[in-house]
Each structure stands twice: as C-alpha cells, then as structure tokens.
mmCIF file of C-alpha atoms in Angstrom:
data_model
loop_
_atom_site.group_PDB
_atom_site.id
_atom_site.type_symbol
_atom_site.label_atom_id
_atom_site.label_comp_id
_atom_site.label_asym_id
_atom_site.label_seq_id
_atom_site.Cartn_x
_atom_site.Cartn_y
_atom_site.Cartn_z
ATOM 1 C CA UNK A 1 40.937 67.791 18.701
ATOM 2 C CA UNK A 2 37.241 68.333 19.500
ATOM 3 C CA UNK A 3 37.894 69.756 22.935
ATOM 4 C CA UNK A 4 35.766 68.996 25.977
ATOM 5 C CA UNK A 5 32.221 68.126 24.958
ATOM 6 C CA UNK A 6 29.228 68.740 27.195
ATOM 7 C CA UNK A 7 25.574 67.902 26.712
ATOM 8 C CA UNK A 8 22.993 69.178 26.784
ATOM 9 C CA UNK A 9 23.932 72.825 26.233
ATOM 10 C CA UNK A 10 20.691 74.002 27.768
ATOM 11 C CA UNK A 11 18.328 72.229 30.146
ATOM 12 C CA UNK A 12 15.064 73.532 31.524
ATOM 13 C CA UNK A 13 13.320 71.359 34.046
ATOM 14 C CA UNK A 14 10.775 71.569 36.825
ATOM 15 C CA UNK A 15 11.610 71.413 40.481
ATOM 16 C CA UNK A 16 11.789 67.845 41.724
ATOM 17 C CA UNK A 17 12.893 66.334 38.427
ATOM 18 C CA UNK A 18 16.146 64.466 37.943
ATOM 19 C CA UNK A 19 18.787 66.168 35.819
ATOM 20 C CA UNK A 20 21.805 64.460 34.248
ATOM 21 C CA UNK A 21 24.640 66.449 32.726
ATOM 22 C CA UNK A 22 27.213 64.741 30.548
ATOM 23 C CA UNK A 23 30.850 65.362 29.743
ATOM 24 C CA UNK A 24 33.411 63.867 27.387
ATOM 25 C CA UNK A 25 36.947 64.993 28.272
ATOM 26 C CA UNK A 26 39.733 65.559 25.791
ATOM 27 C CA UNK A 27 41.192 62.245 24.667
ATOM 28 C CA UNK A 28 44.283 61.366 26.661
ATOM 29 C CA UNK A 29 43.461 63.628 29.589
ATOM 30 C CA UNK A 30 43.290 61.773 32.865
ATOM 31 C CA UNK A 31 41.805 64.368 35.203
ATOM 32 C CA UNK A 32 38.269 65.713 35.021
ATOM 33 C CA UNK A 33 36.651 68.555 36.944
ATOM 34 C CA UNK A 34 33.037 69.680 37.414
ATOM 35 C CA UNK A 35 32.393 73.350 38.195
ATOM 36 C CA UNK A 36 29.298 75.445 38.794
ATOM 37 C CA UNK A 37 29.106 79.140 37.907
ATOM 38 C CA UNK A 38 26.565 81.614 39.259
ATOM 39 C CA UNK A 39 26.502 85.381 39.554
ATOM 40 C CA UNK A 40 26.327 85.191 43.332
ATOM 41 C CA UNK A 41 29.022 82.594 44.018
ATOM 42 C CA UNK A 42 31.237 82.800 40.959
ATOM 43 C CA UNK A 43 33.024 79.655 39.799
ATOM 44 C CA UNK A 44 32.903 76.772 42.282
ATOM 45 C CA UNK A 45 34.700 73.449 42.010
ATOM 46 C CA UNK A 46 32.223 70.673 42.757
ATOM 47 C CA UNK A 47 34.244 67.480 42.325
ATOM 48 C CA UNK A 48 37.236 66.171 40.437
ATOM 49 C CA UNK A 49 38.476 62.802 39.258
ATOM 50 C CA UNK A 50 41.945 61.462 38.592
ATOM 51 C CA UNK A 51 42.145 58.339 36.433
ATOM 52 C CA UNK A 52 38.368 57.922 36.822
ATOM 53 C CA UNK A 53 38.578 57.923 40.633
ATOM 54 C CA UNK A 54 36.874 60.723 42.611
ATOM 55 C CA UNK A 55 39.577 62.589 44.518
ATOM 56 C CA UNK A 56 37.732 65.435 46.211
ATOM 57 C CA UNK A 57 33.965 65.922 46.344
ATOM 58 C CA UNK A 58 33.974 68.477 49.141
ATOM 59 C CA UNK A 59 32.495 71.075 46.810
ATOM 60 C CA UNK A 60 29.353 69.069 46.095
ATOM 61 C CA UNK A 61 26.586 71.146 47.678
ATOM 62 C CA UNK A 62 24.535 68.317 49.174
ATOM 63 C CA UNK A 63 23.490 64.730 48.760
ATOM 64 C CA UNK A 64 21.187 65.598 45.893
ATOM 65 C CA UNK A 65 24.319 65.933 43.753
ATOM 66 C CA UNK A 66 26.280 62.932 42.543
ATOM 67 C CA UNK A 67 28.970 62.403 39.903
ATOM 68 C CA UNK A 68 30.374 59.351 38.208
ATOM 69 C CA UNK A 69 33.149 58.590 35.787
ATOM 70 C CA UNK A 70 32.670 55.027 34.542
ATOM 71 C CA UNK A 71 35.525 55.299 32.029
ATOM 72 C CA UNK A 72 38.188 57.679 30.819
ATOM 73 C CA UNK A 73 35.977 59.227 28.158
ATOM 74 C CA UNK A 74 32.728 59.904 29.992
ATOM 75 C CA UNK A 75 31.432 61.525 33.154
ATOM 76 C CA UNK A 76 28.005 62.468 34.472
ATOM 77 C CA UNK A 77 26.782 64.930 37.074
ATOM 78 C CA UNK A 78 23.331 64.128 38.407
ATOM 79 C CA UNK A 79 20.996 66.252 40.491
ATOM 80 C CA UNK A 80 18.070 64.455 42.082
ATOM 81 C CA UNK A 81 15.727 66.044 42.950
ATOM 82 C CA UNK A 82 16.501 69.385 41.365
ATOM 83 C CA UNK A 83 15.633 72.695 43.023
ATOM 84 C CA UNK A 84 15.414 76.253 41.645
ATOM 85 C CA UNK A 85 18.602 77.212 43.501
ATOM 86 C CA UNK A 86 20.493 74.683 41.373
ATOM 87 C CA UNK A 87 20.005 76.957 38.364
ATOM 88 C CA UNK A 88 23.494 77.782 37.096
ATOM 89 C CA UNK A 89 25.960 77.056 34.326
ATOM 90 C CA UNK A 90 27.786 73.784 34.899
ATOM 91 C CA UNK A 91 31.207 73.373 33.352
ATOM 92 C CA UNK A 92 33.316 70.322 32.831
ATOM 93 C CA UNK A 93 37.088 70.658 32.399
ATOM 94 C CA UNK A 94 39.879 68.187 31.763
ATOM 95 C CA UNK A 95 43.643 68.160 31.943
ATOM 96 C CA UNK A 96 46.607 65.873 31.658
ATOM 97 C CA UNK A 97 48.525 65.355 34.865
ATOM 98 C CA UNK A 98 51.757 66.161 33.014
ATOM 99 C CA UNK A 99 52.520 69.671 31.882
ATOM 100 C CA UNK A 100 51.595 72.993 33.421
ATOM 101 C CA UNK A 101 48.390 71.854 35.070
ATOM 102 C CA UNK A 102 46.240 73.844 32.704
ATOM 103 C CA UNK A 103 42.601 72.853 32.503
ATOM 104 C CA UNK A 104 40.540 72.964 29.331
ATOM 105 C CA UNK A 105 36.884 73.831 29.721
ATOM 106 C CA UNK A 106 33.834 72.676 27.859
ATOM 107 C CA UNK A 107 31.142 75.115 26.665
ATOM 108 C CA UNK A 108 28.972 74.475 29.713
ATOM 109 C CA UNK A 109 25.395 73.400 30.351
ATOM 110 C CA UNK A 110 22.992 76.160 31.326
ATOM 111 C CA UNK A 111 20.508 74.629 33.769
ATOM 112 C CA UNK A 112 17.255 76.344 34.662
ATOM 113 C CA UNK A 113 15.035 74.770 37.305
ATOM 114 C CA UNK A 114 11.564 76.302 37.544
ATOM 115 C CA UNK B 1 43.191 80.532 53.258
ATOM 116 C CA UNK B 2 42.833 80.124 49.546
ATOM 117 C CA UNK B 3 41.729 83.387 47.991
ATOM 118 C CA UNK B 4 42.418 84.985 44.638
ATOM 119 C CA UNK B 5 41.286 88.582 44.292
ATOM 120 C CA UNK B 6 40.622 90.698 41.240
ATOM 121 C CA UNK B 7 38.974 94.031 40.591
ATOM 122 C CA UNK B 8 35.500 93.566 39.176
ATOM 123 C CA UNK B 9 35.495 95.935 36.231
ATOM 124 C CA UNK B 10 37.837 97.701 33.805
ATOM 125 C CA UNK B 11 36.875 100.005 30.965
ATOM 126 C CA UNK B 12 39.324 101.042 28.228
ATOM 127 C CA UNK B 13 39.166 102.623 24.809
ATOM 128 C CA UNK B 14 39.927 100.643 21.693
ATOM 129 C CA UNK B 15 43.634 100.816 20.861
ATOM 130 C CA UNK B 16 44.711 101.507 24.441
ATOM 131 C CA UNK B 17 46.489 98.999 26.664
ATOM 132 C CA UNK B 18 44.533 97.124 29.333
ATOM 133 C CA UNK B 19 46.059 95.939 32.577
ATOM 134 C CA UNK B 20 44.142 93.447 34.683
ATOM 135 C CA UNK B 21 45.485 92.765 38.156
ATOM 136 C CA UNK B 22 45.242 89.808 40.498
ATOM 137 C CA UNK B 23 46.533 88.922 43.945
ATOM 138 C CA UNK B 24 46.861 85.384 45.173
ATOM 139 C CA UNK B 25 47.632 83.820 48.517
ATOM 140 C CA UNK B 26 49.580 80.588 48.101
ATOM 141 C CA UNK B 27 53.288 81.263 47.716
ATOM 142 C CA UNK B 28 53.836 77.618 46.782
ATOM 143 C CA UNK B 29 51.708 77.866 43.643
ATOM 144 C CA UNK B 30 53.723 76.417 40.789
ATOM 145 C CA UNK B 31 51.774 77.937 37.922
ATOM 146 C CA UNK B 32 49.449 80.898 37.528
ATOM 147 C CA UNK B 33 46.970 81.205 34.721
ATOM 148 C CA UNK B 34 44.822 83.668 32.840
ATOM 149 C CA UNK B 35 41.520 82.569 31.340
ATOM 150 C CA UNK B 36 39.069 84.505 29.155
ATOM 151 C CA UNK B 37 35.305 83.961 29.188
ATOM 152 C CA UNK B 38 33.143 85.439 26.458
ATOM 153 C CA UNK B 39 29.351 85.646 26.923
ATOM 154 C CA UNK B 40 27.692 82.244 26.807
ATOM 155 C CA UNK B 41 30.978 80.389 26.475
ATOM 156 C CA UNK B 42 33.321 78.374 28.629
ATOM 157 C CA UNK B 43 36.630 79.536 30.011
ATOM 158 C CA UNK B 44 39.386 79.713 27.426
ATOM 159 C CA UNK B 45 42.990 79.376 28.541
ATOM 160 C CA UNK B 46 44.917 82.449 27.408
ATOM 161 C CA UNK B 47 48.323 81.926 28.938
ATOM 162 C CA UNK B 48 50.125 80.748 32.040
ATOM 163 C CA UNK B 49 53.376 81.502 33.790
ATOM 164 C CA UNK B 50 55.665 79.312 35.827
ATOM 165 C CA UNK B 51 56.317 80.633 39.294
ATOM 166 C CA UNK B 52 60.060 81.038 38.755
ATOM 167 C CA UNK B 53 59.481 83.502 35.914
ATOM 168 C CA UNK B 54 58.929 87.236 36.203
ATOM 169 C CA UNK B 55 57.441 87.880 32.798
ATOM 170 C CA UNK B 56 55.992 86.063 29.841
ATOM 171 C CA UNK B 57 55.022 87.629 26.530
ATOM 172 C CA UNK B 58 52.750 86.091 23.937
ATOM 173 C CA UNK B 59 51.833 88.365 21.038
ATOM 174 C CA UNK B 60 49.634 91.139 22.502
ATOM 175 C CA UNK B 61 49.614 89.565 25.966
ATOM 176 C CA UNK B 62 52.209 90.229 28.647
ATOM 177 C CA UNK B 63 52.049 88.530 32.034
ATOM 178 C CA UNK B 64 53.990 89.982 34.946
ATOM 179 C CA UNK B 65 54.533 88.071 38.172
ATOM 180 C CA UNK B 66 55.719 89.582 41.444
ATOM 181 C CA UNK B 67 56.183 86.642 43.792
ATOM 182 C CA UNK B 68 57.181 88.782 46.724
ATOM 183 C CA UNK B 69 53.868 90.631 46.652
ATOM 184 C CA UNK B 70 51.907 87.646 45.248
ATOM 185 C CA UNK B 71 50.723 89.894 42.434
ATOM 186 C CA UNK B 72 49.949 88.835 38.885
ATOM 187 C CA UNK B 73 48.961 91.095 36.004
ATOM 188 C CA UNK B 74 47.828 90.656 32.433
ATOM 189 C CA UNK B 75 48.548 93.427 29.952
ATOM 190 C CA UNK B 76 46.720 93.448 26.635
ATOM 191 C CA UNK B 77 48.325 95.733 24.070
ATOM 192 C CA UNK B 78 46.250 97.497 21.414
ATOM 193 C CA UNK B 79 42.984 96.364 23.008
ATOM 194 C CA UNK B 80 40.245 95.509 20.525
ATOM 195 C CA UNK B 81 36.467 95.277 20.943
ATOM 196 C CA UNK B 82 36.841 91.511 20.577
ATOM 197 C CA UNK B 83 38.817 91.516 23.810
ATOM 198 C CA UNK B 84 35.673 92.464 25.742
ATOM 199 C CA UNK B 85 35.098 89.546 28.114
ATOM 200 C CA UNK B 86 35.559 88.406 31.699
ATOM 201 C CA UNK B 87 39.156 87.575 32.597
ATOM 202 C CA UNK B 88 39.940 85.119 35.390
ATOM 203 C CA UNK B 89 43.252 84.557 37.036
ATOM 204 C CA UNK B 90 43.879 81.238 38.757
ATOM 205 C CA UNK B 91 46.559 79.678 40.918
ATOM 206 C CA UNK B 92 47.432 76.016 41.137
ATOM 207 C CA UNK B 93 47.358 74.204 44.445
ATOM 208 C CA UNK B 94 48.882 70.829 45.161
ATOM 209 C CA UNK B 95 46.564 68.666 47.175
ATOM 210 C CA UNK B 96 49.124 66.031 47.993
ATOM 211 C CA UNK B 97 48.256 63.944 44.960
ATOM 212 C CA UNK B 98 49.046 64.089 41.299
ATOM 213 C CA UNK B 99 46.231 66.448 40.456
ATOM 214 C CA UNK B 100 46.397 70.168 41.002
ATOM 215 C CA UNK B 101 43.291 72.061 41.886
ATOM 216 C CA UNK B 102 42.935 75.523 40.426
ATOM 217 C CA UNK B 103 41.651 78.362 42.570
ATOM 218 C CA UNK B 104 39.968 81.001 40.451
ATOM 219 C CA UNK B 105 39.522 84.676 41.119
ATOM 220 C CA UNK B 106 36.174 86.407 40.891
ATOM 221 C CA UNK B 107 36.863 87.614 37.352
ATOM 222 C CA UNK B 108 37.362 91.094 35.856
ATOM 223 C CA UNK B 109 34.889 92.325 33.289
ATOM 224 C CA UNK B 110 36.811 94.161 30.574
ATOM 225 C CA UNK B 111 34.700 96.576 28.538
ATOM 226 C CA UNK B 112 36.336 98.000 25.419
ATOM 227 C CA UNK B 113 34.798 101.207 24.136
ATOM 228 C CA UNK B 114 35.052 101.864 20.385
#
C-alpha cells in the first residue's frame, strides 16, 4: 500500500496568491482529515470528511480556507488569498471507520508564504 | 474540556529505557494512541491501546494505561539513537457520528545521547 499521498511536498508562494494542497487517502479508507502543524500552536485539526462529506470544519481558521473531497480518492485544501501566517506544515490523514480509529498520516506539505 | 498534556522534553542515554508520560481528560475515550514524528516527516502510528486494557507490549514498546488517573505512558526499552523524535499521545473522541476525532498532545521531544 502506498500510504497517504500528499502533493506538493514543499510550496513557496507570495502573499496574496492562491495555494492548493492535494491529498490521496489510503484506498478503502472512508474518513479523511486535514491538520496544520506549527511550532506555536502544535497540531490542529482543520476539517474532516466521512464518506466524502464534510463533518466538522470548525477548525478552519477563516473563510480564506476551503476544502473539498469530490471523490473517495482525492481531497484538496485551498487557501485564497494566502498570508504569511499561513506558513506551516499541512498534513492529511485517513482512516477506516472500522477498527481502532487509528489515523494514518501523509508526509505533509511544507507551505511558506512570503 | 479536551486537553492532552505531555512533558516537552526527555533526554536519555543510548541503551537506557525511556518513559514518556501523558495525561488525558476524556474518560470515555475508547482508544489511546502513540505516534512518532521524525524530522521532516509525518506522524507514524506506533501503537494503540483499548481503554479496557491496562498494558500492551509490542517488542521494545510497552504502553501502560491508568484509567483512574487518566494517565498513559510509553516505555521504550534499550533506547537507540534512531528513537530520537517527537512522540505524541492522542485520545479518541466520539462526536456522535461514525468518525472519531483524535485529540493530540503537544508532543515530547526525545533526545537520545550516544
């Protein structure tokens, strides 16, 4: 199994630009989670989906952030417009609703907004 | 409220045992987890324990759970330099639906001295 796949691995962009982060969950998993990790705030849950439906987006910082999951094998997290304070590592994780609830993380996208 | 606490830093010598501690708040958590994060990588699931268990052993890893005190620990026997990483504990929360959210601690940086 390839695990959770995220792209790009690194993104450097200028303030005001649109950023799109991509995630492919593990095949057969039906829940997907987006997290943000920073030194100051640690690991924060932004939004999660169950069977492609957004369940809880209360962690999304503001309206500049949006996430979609058009099908079971693909999700995007978009920031528009980006700001320097959005600089962080963004992780995607997936899990199957059966089992012990364990989540499997992708390698992350390191975003730098200048 | 939801809060998982860990000490920030632990230093041990190679070959010694490491014990990383965690306290959690939700007594209804069904599973508790330990994740490892190496520099520049995502979170890797190490092990998990069901809430009706007191102990789980997996090779060099031993997890102890004290439900009364809401205390979880991870013991690493014969610690190696490759064990140097940040270790996160996490508790599962039911949100009324089929998907469990995970609440992560702040992470403990384990430094193994040769």
